[in-house]
Amino acid sequence: MKYLRWIAVFPCALLSSVLISGVFFYLQNFFYGDKGIGASIILECITSTLVGTVFIIIGIYIAPEHKDKTAKILFIVSCVLCAVLFVLNINLNQKLAAFYTIFTLLGSYYSYKMRNKKL
């Protein structure tokens, strides 16, 4: 049964990140609507930070053992994905989207460093 959990670590972590992003997108539209660019940027930064945080936390939670190594691997994957997205967004002249990848990386770093702490 452990091997099924190992197989599910990355897909579930990725899926949970996508779901949290979608949930916050709809909550943002429901509660704030069109309040201006300032509120939108702040909420997008918060959402991006949560995406990185949830990616690591869910991966650690699903992993049956070696949680520190799993956190390190997921953090490295997160760094690579953020670097690719940053370069891609810069090349597509989407500087604000590239800026948000920095917050995703900060969220990943935070959850990687706090992996052994009890909340």
PDB file of N, CA and C in Angstrom, residues 21-93:
ATOM      1  N   SER A  21      -5.502  27.347  -6.054  1.00  0.00           N
ATOM      2  CA  SER A  21      -5.475  28.525  -6.914  1.00  0.00           C
ATOM      3  C   SER A  21      -6.862  28.828  -7.461  1.00  0.00           C
ATOM      4  N   GLY A  22      -7.572  27.796  -7.899  1.00  0.00           N
ATOM      5  CA  GLY A  22      -8.933  27.984  -8.412  1.00  0.00           C
ATOM      6  C   GLY A  22      -9.895  28.452  -7.344  1.00  0.00           C
ATOM      7  N   VAL A  23      -9.791  27.884  -6.149  1.00  0.00           N
ATOM      8  CA  VAL A  23     -10.670  28.284  -5.047  1.00  0.00           C
ATOM      9  C   VAL A  23     -10.443  29.751  -4.697  1.00  0.00           C
ATOM     10  N   PHE A  24      -9.188  30.157  -4.599  1.00  0.00           N
ATOM     11  CA  PHE A  24      -8.915  31.549  -4.269  1.00  0.00           C
ATOM     12  C   PHE A  24      -9.306  32.494  -5.395  1.00  0.00           C
ATOM     13  N   PHE A  25      -9.227  32.049  -6.634  1.00  0.00           N
ATOM     14  CA  PHE A  25      -9.676  32.874  -7.756  1.00  0.00           C
ATOM     15  C   PHE A  25     -11.170  33.163  -7.637  1.00  0.00           C
ATOM     16  N   TYR A  26     -11.957  32.131  -7.357  1.00  0.00           N
ATOM     17  CA  TYR A  26     -13.399  32.335  -7.222  1.00  0.00           C
ATOM     18  C   TYR A  26     -13.755  33.123  -5.961  1.00  0.00           C
ATOM     19  N   LEU A  27     -13.046  32.890  -4.871  1.00  0.00           N
ATOM     20  CA  LEU A  27     -13.283  33.679  -3.659  1.00  0.00           C
ATOM     21  C   LEU A  27     -12.932  35.148  -3.880  1.00  0.00           C
ATOM     22  N   GLN A  28     -11.842  35.372  -4.599  1.00  0.00           N
ATOM     23  CA  GLN A  28     -11.446  36.743  -4.904  1.00  0.00           C
ATOM     24  C   GLN A  28     -12.519  37.441  -5.726  1.00  0.00           C
ATOM     25  N   ASN A  29     -13.033  36.779  -6.736  1.00  0.00           N
ATOM     26  CA  ASN A  29     -14.077  37.383  -7.563  1.00  0.00           C
ATOM     27  C   ASN A  29     -15.376  37.561  -6.791  1.00  0.00           C
ATOM     28  N   PHE A  30     -15.686  36.633  -5.898  1.00  0.00           N
ATOM     29  CA  PHE A  30     -16.931  36.709  -5.143  1.00  0.00           C
ATOM     30  C   PHE A  30     -16.899  37.849  -4.123  1.00  0.00           C
ATOM     31  N   PHE A  31     -15.807  37.936  -3.358  1.00  0.00           N
ATOM     32  CA  PHE A  31     -15.750  38.923  -2.286  1.00  0.00           C
ATOM     33  C   PHE A  31     -15.273  40.298  -2.739  1.00  0.00           C
ATOM     34  N   TYR A  32     -14.344  40.328  -3.667  1.00  0.00           N
ATOM     35  CA  TYR A  32     -13.751  41.605  -4.036  1.00  0.00           C
ATOM     36  C   TYR A  32     -14.201  42.107  -5.398  1.00  0.00           C
ATOM     37  N   GLY A  33     -14.609  41.210  -6.264  1.00  0.00           N
ATOM     38  CA  GLY A  33     -15.069  41.619  -7.583  1.00  0.00           C
ATOM     39  C   GLY A  33     -14.011  42.414  -8.311  1.00  0.00           C
ATOM     40  N   ASP A  34     -14.344  43.641  -8.653  1.00  0.00           N
ATOM     41  CA  ASP A  34     -13.425  44.506  -9.381  1.00  0.00           C
ATOM     42  C   ASP A  34     -13.094  45.716  -8.509  1.00  0.00           C
ATOM     43  N   LYS A  35     -12.290  45.494  -7.480  1.00  0.00           N
ATOM     44  CA  LYS A  35     -11.959  46.555  -6.523  1.00  0.00           C
ATOM     45  C   LYS A  35     -10.751  47.383  -6.949  1.00  0.00           C
ATOM     46  N   GLY A  36     -10.159  47.057  -8.053  1.00  0.00           N
ATOM     47  CA  GLY A  36      -8.996  47.802  -8.516  1.00  0.00           C
ATOM     48  C   GLY A  36      -7.766  46.927  -8.584  1.00  0.00           C
ATOM     49  N   ILE A  37      -6.736  47.496  -9.167  1.00  0.00           N
ATOM     50  CA  ILE A  37      -5.532  46.712  -9.417  1.00  0.00           C
ATOM     51  C   ILE A  37      -4.754  46.433  -8.134  1.00  0.00           C
ATOM     52  N   GLY A  38      -4.818  47.336  -7.149  1.00  0.00           N
ATOM     53  CA  GLY A  38      -4.066  47.131  -5.911  1.00  0.00           C
ATOM     54  C   GLY A  38      -4.510  45.902  -5.150  1.00  0.00           C
ATOM     55  N   ALA A  39      -5.814  45.760  -4.960  1.00  0.00           N
ATOM     56  CA  ALA A  39      -6.345  44.587  -4.258  1.00  0.00           C
ATOM     57  C   ALA A  39      -6.085  43.324  -5.057  1.00  0.00           C
ATOM     58  N   SER A  40      -6.173  43.422  -6.359  1.00  0.00           N
ATOM     59  CA  SER A  40      -5.957  42.256  -7.211  1.00  0.00           C
ATOM     60  C   SER A  40      -4.521  41.755  -7.112  1.00  0.00           C
ATOM     61  N   ILE A  41      -3.572  42.665  -7.107  1.00  0.00           N
ATOM     62  CA  ILE A  41      -2.166  42.269  -7.020  1.00  0.00           C
ATOM     63  C   ILE A  41      -1.870  41.637  -5.661  1.00  0.00           C
ATOM     64  N   ILE A  42      -2.388  42.222  -4.605  1.00  0.00           N
ATOM     65  CA  ILE A  42      -2.152  41.675  -3.264  1.00  0.00           C
ATOM     66  C   ILE A  42      -2.754  40.279  -3.138  1.00  0.00           C
ATOM     67  N   LEU A  43      -3.973  40.107  -3.604  1.00  0.00           N
ATOM     68  CA  LEU A  43      -4.616  38.791  -3.521  1.00  0.00           C
ATOM     69  C   LEU A  43      -3.913  37.772  -4.404  1.00  0.00           C
ATOM     70  N   GLU A  44      -3.419  38.191  -5.539  1.00  0.00           N
ATOM     71  CA  GLU A  44      -2.682  37.269  -6.410  1.00  0.00           C
ATOM     72  C   GLU A  44      -1.359  36.860  -5.764  1.00  0.00           C
ATOM     73  N   CYS A  45      -0.712  37.765  -5.070  1.00  0.00           N
ATOM     74  CA  CYS A  45       0.518  37.424  -4.350  1.00  0.00           C
ATOM     75  C   CYS A  45       0.237  36.432  -3.223  1.00  0.00           C
ATOM     76  N   ILE A  46      -0.858  36.646  -2.503  1.00  0.00           N
ATOM     77  CA  ILE A  46      -1.245  35.717  -1.436  1.00  0.00           C
ATOM     78  C   ILE A  46      -1.564  34.349  -2.018  1.00  0.00           C
ATOM     79  N   THR A  47      -2.307  34.332  -3.114  1.00  0.00           N
ATOM     80  CA  THR A  47      -2.652  33.062  -3.759  1.00  0.00           C
ATOM     81  C   THR A  47      -1.405  32.339  -4.237  1.00  0.00           C
ATOM     82  N   SER A  48      -0.475  33.063  -4.842  1.00  0.00           N
ATOM     83  CA  SER A  48       0.758  32.441  -5.329  1.00  0.00           C
ATOM     84  C   SER A  48       1.579  31.865  -4.184  1.00  0.00           C
ATOM     85  N   THR A  49       1.613  32.568  -3.070  1.00  0.00           N
ATOM     86  CA  THR A  49       2.332  32.057  -1.906  1.00  0.00           C
ATOM     87  C   THR A  49       1.681  30.781  -1.379  1.00  0.00           C
ATOM     88  N   LEU A  50       0.361  30.768  -1.330  1.00  0.00           N
ATOM     89  CA  LEU A  50      -0.348  29.572  -0.864  1.00  0.00           C
ATOM     90  C   LEU A  50      -0.168  28.389  -1.808  1.00  0.00           C
ATOM     91  N   VAL A  51      -0.071  28.652  -3.096  1.00  0.00           N
ATOM     92  CA  VAL A  51       0.146  27.566  -4.058  1.00  0.00           C
ATOM     93  C   VAL A  51       1.463  26.856  -3.753  1.00  0.00           C
ATOM     94  N   GLY A  52       2.521  27.622  -3.542  1.00  0.00           N
ATOM     95  CA  GLY A  52       3.808  27.015  -3.209  1.00  0.00           C
ATOM     96  C   GLY A  52       3.787  26.293  -1.876  1.00  0.00           C
ATOM     97  N   THR A  53       3.103  26.876  -0.906  1.00  0.00           N
ATOM     98  CA  THR A  53       3.024  26.269   0.421  1.00  0.00           C
ATOM     99  C   THR A  53       2.246  24.962   0.388  1.00  0.00           C
ATOM    100  N   VAL A  54       1.108  24.974  -0.270  1.00  0.00           N
ATOM    101  CA  VAL A  54       0.255  23.777  -0.335  1.00  0.00           C
ATOM    102  C   VAL A  54       0.952  22.659  -1.104  1.00  0.00           C
ATOM    103  N   PHE A  55       1.709  23.001  -2.135  1.00  0.00           N
ATOM    104  CA  PHE A  55       2.424  21.994  -2.922  1.00  0.00           C
ATOM    105  C   PHE A  55       3.339  21.158  -2.031  1.00  0.00           C
ATOM    106  N   ILE A  56       4.108  21.810  -1.188  1.00  0.00           N
ATOM    107  CA  ILE A  56       5.038  21.085  -0.313  1.00  0.00           C
ATOM    108  C   ILE A  56       4.293  20.374   0.816  1.00  0.00           C
ATOM    109  N   ILE A  57       3.354  21.042   1.456  1.00  0.00           N
ATOM    110  CA  ILE A  57       2.674  20.471   2.622  1.00  0.00           C
ATOM    111  C   ILE A  57       1.880  19.223   2.251  1.00  0.00           C
ATOM    112  N   ILE A  58       1.151  19.267   1.158  1.00  0.00           N
ATOM    113  CA  ILE A  58       0.371  18.093   0.741  1.00  0.00           C
ATOM    114  C   ILE A  58       1.295  16.949   0.351  1.00  0.00           C
ATOM    115  N   GLY A  59       2.387  17.257  -0.334  1.00  0.00           N
ATOM    116  CA  GLY A  59       3.353  16.208  -0.680  1.00  0.00           C
ATOM    117  C   GLY A  59       3.944  15.542   0.545  1.00  0.00           C
ATOM    118  N   ILE A  60       4.274  16.334   1.561  1.00  0.00           N
ATOM    119  CA  ILE A  60       4.808  15.780   2.807  1.00  0.00           C
ATOM    120  C   ILE A  60       3.744  14.943   3.514  1.00  0.00           C
ATOM    121  N   TYR A  61       2.527  15.426   3.519  1.00  0.00           N
ATOM    122  CA  TYR A  61       1.440  14.718   4.204  1.00  0.00           C
ATOM    123  C   TYR A  61       1.162  13.356   3.561  1.00  0.00           C
ATOM    124  N   ILE A  62       1.225  13.280   2.243  1.00  0.00           N
ATOM    125  CA  ILE A  62       0.904  12.034   1.545  1.00  0.00           C
ATOM    126  C   ILE A  62       2.051  11.034   1.616  1.00  0.00           C
ATOM    127  N   ALA A  63       3.283  11.513   1.650  1.00  0.00           N
ATOM    128  CA  ALA A  63       4.435  10.610   1.670  1.00  0.00           C
ATOM    129  C   ALA A  63       4.394   9.723   2.908  1.00  0.00           C
ATOM    130  N   PRO A  64       4.529   8.395   2.733  1.00  0.00           N
ATOM    131  CA  PRO A  64       4.436   7.496   3.884  1.00  0.00           C
ATOM    132  C   PRO A  64       5.652   7.546   4.812  1.00  0.00           C
ATOM    133  N   GLU A  65       6.815   7.874   4.286  1.00  0.00           N
ATOM    134  CA  GLU A  65       8.034   7.943   5.089  1.00  0.00           C
ATOM    135  C   GLU A  65       9.035   8.845   4.372  1.00  0.00           C
ATOM    136  N   HIS A  66      10.177   9.085   4.987  1.00  0.00           N
ATOM    137  CA  HIS A  66      11.220   9.956   4.428  1.00  0.00           C
ATOM    138  C   HIS A  66      10.651  11.330   4.081  1.00  0.00           C
ATOM    139  N   LYS A  67       9.965  11.915   5.015  1.00  0.00           N
ATOM    140  CA  LYS A  67       9.283  13.188   4.762  1.00  0.00           C
ATOM    141  C   LYS A  67      10.262  14.332   4.524  1.00  0.00           C
ATOM    142  N   ASP A  68      11.416  14.308   5.171  1.00  0.00           N
ATOM    143  CA  ASP A  68      12.409  15.359   4.929  1.00  0.00           C
ATOM    144  C   ASP A  68      12.955  15.292   3.508  1.00  0.00           C
ATOM    145  N   LYS A  69      13.266  14.091   3.055  1.00  0.00           N
ATOM    146  CA  LYS A  69      13.757  13.938   1.682  1.00  0.00           C
ATOM    147  C   LYS A  69      12.674  14.295   0.670  1.00  0.00           C
ATOM    148  N   THR A  70      11.442  13.931   0.981  1.00  0.00           N
ATOM    149  CA  THR A  70      10.325  14.276   0.097  1.00  0.00           C
ATOM    150  C   THR A  70      10.166  15.784   0.012  1.00  0.00           C
ATOM    151  N   ALA A  71      10.281  16.462   1.141  1.00  0.00           N
ATOM    152  CA  ALA A  71      10.173  17.924   1.151  1.00  0.00           C
ATOM    153  C   ALA A  71      11.290  18.553   0.329  1.00  0.00           C
ATOM    154  N   LYS A  72      12.490  18.017   0.460  1.00  0.00           N
ATOM    155  CA  LYS A  72      13.619  18.550  -0.302  1.00  0.00           C
ATOM    156  C   LYS A  72      13.417  18.351  -1.800  1.00  0.00           C
ATOM    157  N   ILE A  73      12.957  17.172  -2.195  1.00  0.00           N
ATOM    158  CA  ILE A  73      12.721  16.897  -3.619  1.00  0.00           C
ATOM    159  C   ILE A  73      11.604  17.782  -4.161  1.00  0.00           C
ATOM    160  N   LEU A  74      10.527  17.915  -3.410  1.00  0.00           N
ATOM    161  CA  LEU A  74       9.426  18.771  -3.864  1.00  0.00           C
ATOM    162  C   LEU A  74       9.851  20.234  -3.928  1.00  0.00           C
ATOM    163  N   PHE A  75      10.712  20.660  -3.021  1.00  0.00           N
ATOM    164  CA  PHE A  75      11.209  22.031  -3.082  1.00  0.00           C
ATOM    165  C   PHE A  75      12.069  22.243  -4.321  1.00  0.00           C
ATOM    166  N   ILE A  76      12.897  21.275  -4.649  1.00  0.00           N
ATOM    167  CA  ILE A  76      13.720  21.376  -5.862  1.00  0.00           C
ATOM    168  C   ILE A  76      12.835  21.403  -7.102  1.00  0.00           C
ATOM    169  N   VAL A  77      11.817  20.550  -7.134  1.00  0.00           N
ATOM    170  CA  VAL A  77      10.872  20.557  -8.263  1.00  0.00           C
ATOM    171  C   VAL A  77      10.172  21.907  -8.352  1.00  0.00           C
ATOM    172  N   SER A  78       9.792  22.447  -7.217  1.00  0.00           N
ATOM    173  CA  SER A  78       9.145  23.756  -7.190  1.00  0.00           C
ATOM    174  C   SER A  78      10.082  24.844  -7.717  1.00  0.00           C
ATOM    175  N   CYS A  79      11.344  24.790  -7.333  1.00  0.00           N
ATOM    176  CA  CYS A  79      12.322  25.769  -7.828  1.00  0.00           C
ATOM    177  C   CYS A  79      12.481  25.680  -9.340  1.00  0.00           C
ATOM    178  N   VAL A  80      12.560  24.465  -9.853  1.00  0.00           N
ATOM    179  CA  VAL A  80      12.707  24.282 -11.303  1.00  0.00           C
ATOM    180  C   VAL A  80      11.470  24.788 -12.031  1.00  0.00           C
ATOM    181  N   LEU A  81      10.286  24.422 -11.538  1.00  0.00           N
ATOM    182  CA  LEU A  81       9.052  24.882 -12.181  1.00  0.00           C
ATOM    183  C   LEU A  81       8.929  26.401 -12.133  1.00  0.00           C
ATOM    184  N   CYS A  82       9.275  26.999 -11.012  1.00  0.00           N
ATOM    185  CA  CYS A  82       9.204  28.459 -10.908  1.00  0.00           C
ATOM    186  C   CYS A  82      10.212  29.134 -11.833  1.00  0.00           C
ATOM    187  N   ALA A  83      11.401  28.563 -11.954  1.00  0.00           N
ATOM    188  CA  ALA A  83      12.397  29.135 -12.864  1.00  0.00           C
ATOM    189  C   ALA A  83      11.925  29.059 -14.312  1.00  0.00           C
ATOM    190  N   VAL A  84      11.360  27.916 -14.687  1.00  0.00           N
ATOM    191  CA  VAL A  84      10.844  27.767 -16.053  1.00  0.00           C
ATOM    192  C   VAL A  84       9.703  28.746 -16.301  1.00  0.00           C
ATOM    193  N   LEU A  85       8.779  28.846 -15.352  1.00  0.00           N
ATOM    194  CA  LEU A  85       7.658  29.778 -15.512  1.00  0.00           C
ATOM    195  C   LEU A  85       8.122  31.232 -15.524  1.00  0.00           C
ATOM    196  N   PHE A  86       9.119  31.552 -14.725  1.00  0.00           N
ATOM    197  CA  PHE A  86       9.644  32.913 -14.708  1.00  0.00           C
ATOM    198  C   PHE A  86      10.224  33.289 -16.070  1.00  0.00           C
ATOM    199  N   VAL A  87      11.066  32.426 -16.614  1.00  0.00           N
ATOM    200  CA  VAL A  87      11.674  32.694 -17.923  1.00  0.00           C
ATOM    201  C   VAL A  87      10.612  32.732 -19.014  1.00  0.00           C
ATOM    202  N   LEU A  88       9.671  31.808 -18.969  1.00  0.00           N
ATOM    203  CA  LEU A  88       8.602  31.778 -19.966  1.00  0.00           C
ATOM    204  C   LEU A  88       7.761  33.050 -19.914  1.00  0.00           C
ATOM    205  N   ASN A  89       7.404  33.489 -18.727  1.00  0.00           N
ATOM    206  CA  ASN A  89       6.601  34.704 -18.599  1.00  0.00           C
ATOM    207  C   ASN A  89       7.370  35.951 -19.021  1.00  0.00           C
ATOM    208  N   ILE A  90       8.650  36.012 -18.728  1.00  0.00           N
ATOM    209  CA  ILE A  90       9.460  37.148 -19.183  1.00  0.00           C
ATOM    210  C   ILE A  90       9.527  37.160 -20.708  1.00  0.00           C
ATOM    211  N   ASN A  91       9.728  35.987 -21.309  1.00  0.00           N
ATOM    212  CA  ASN A  91       9.791  35.915 -22.770  1.00  0.00           C
ATOM    213  C   ASN A  91       8.464  36.266 -23.422  1.00  0.00           C
ATOM    214  N   LEU A  92       7.364  35.999 -22.747  1.00  0.00           N
ATOM    215  CA  LEU A  92       6.042  36.338 -23.274  1.00  0.00           C
ATOM    216  C   LEU A  92       5.620  37.758 -22.887  1.00  0.00           C
ATOM    217  N   ASN A  93       6.552  38.498 -22.284  1.00  0.00           N
ATOM    218  CA  ASN A  93       6.313  39.877 -21.860  1.00  0.00           C
ATOM    219  C   ASN A  93       5.196  39.970 -20.814  1.00  0.00           C
TER     220      ASN A  93
END
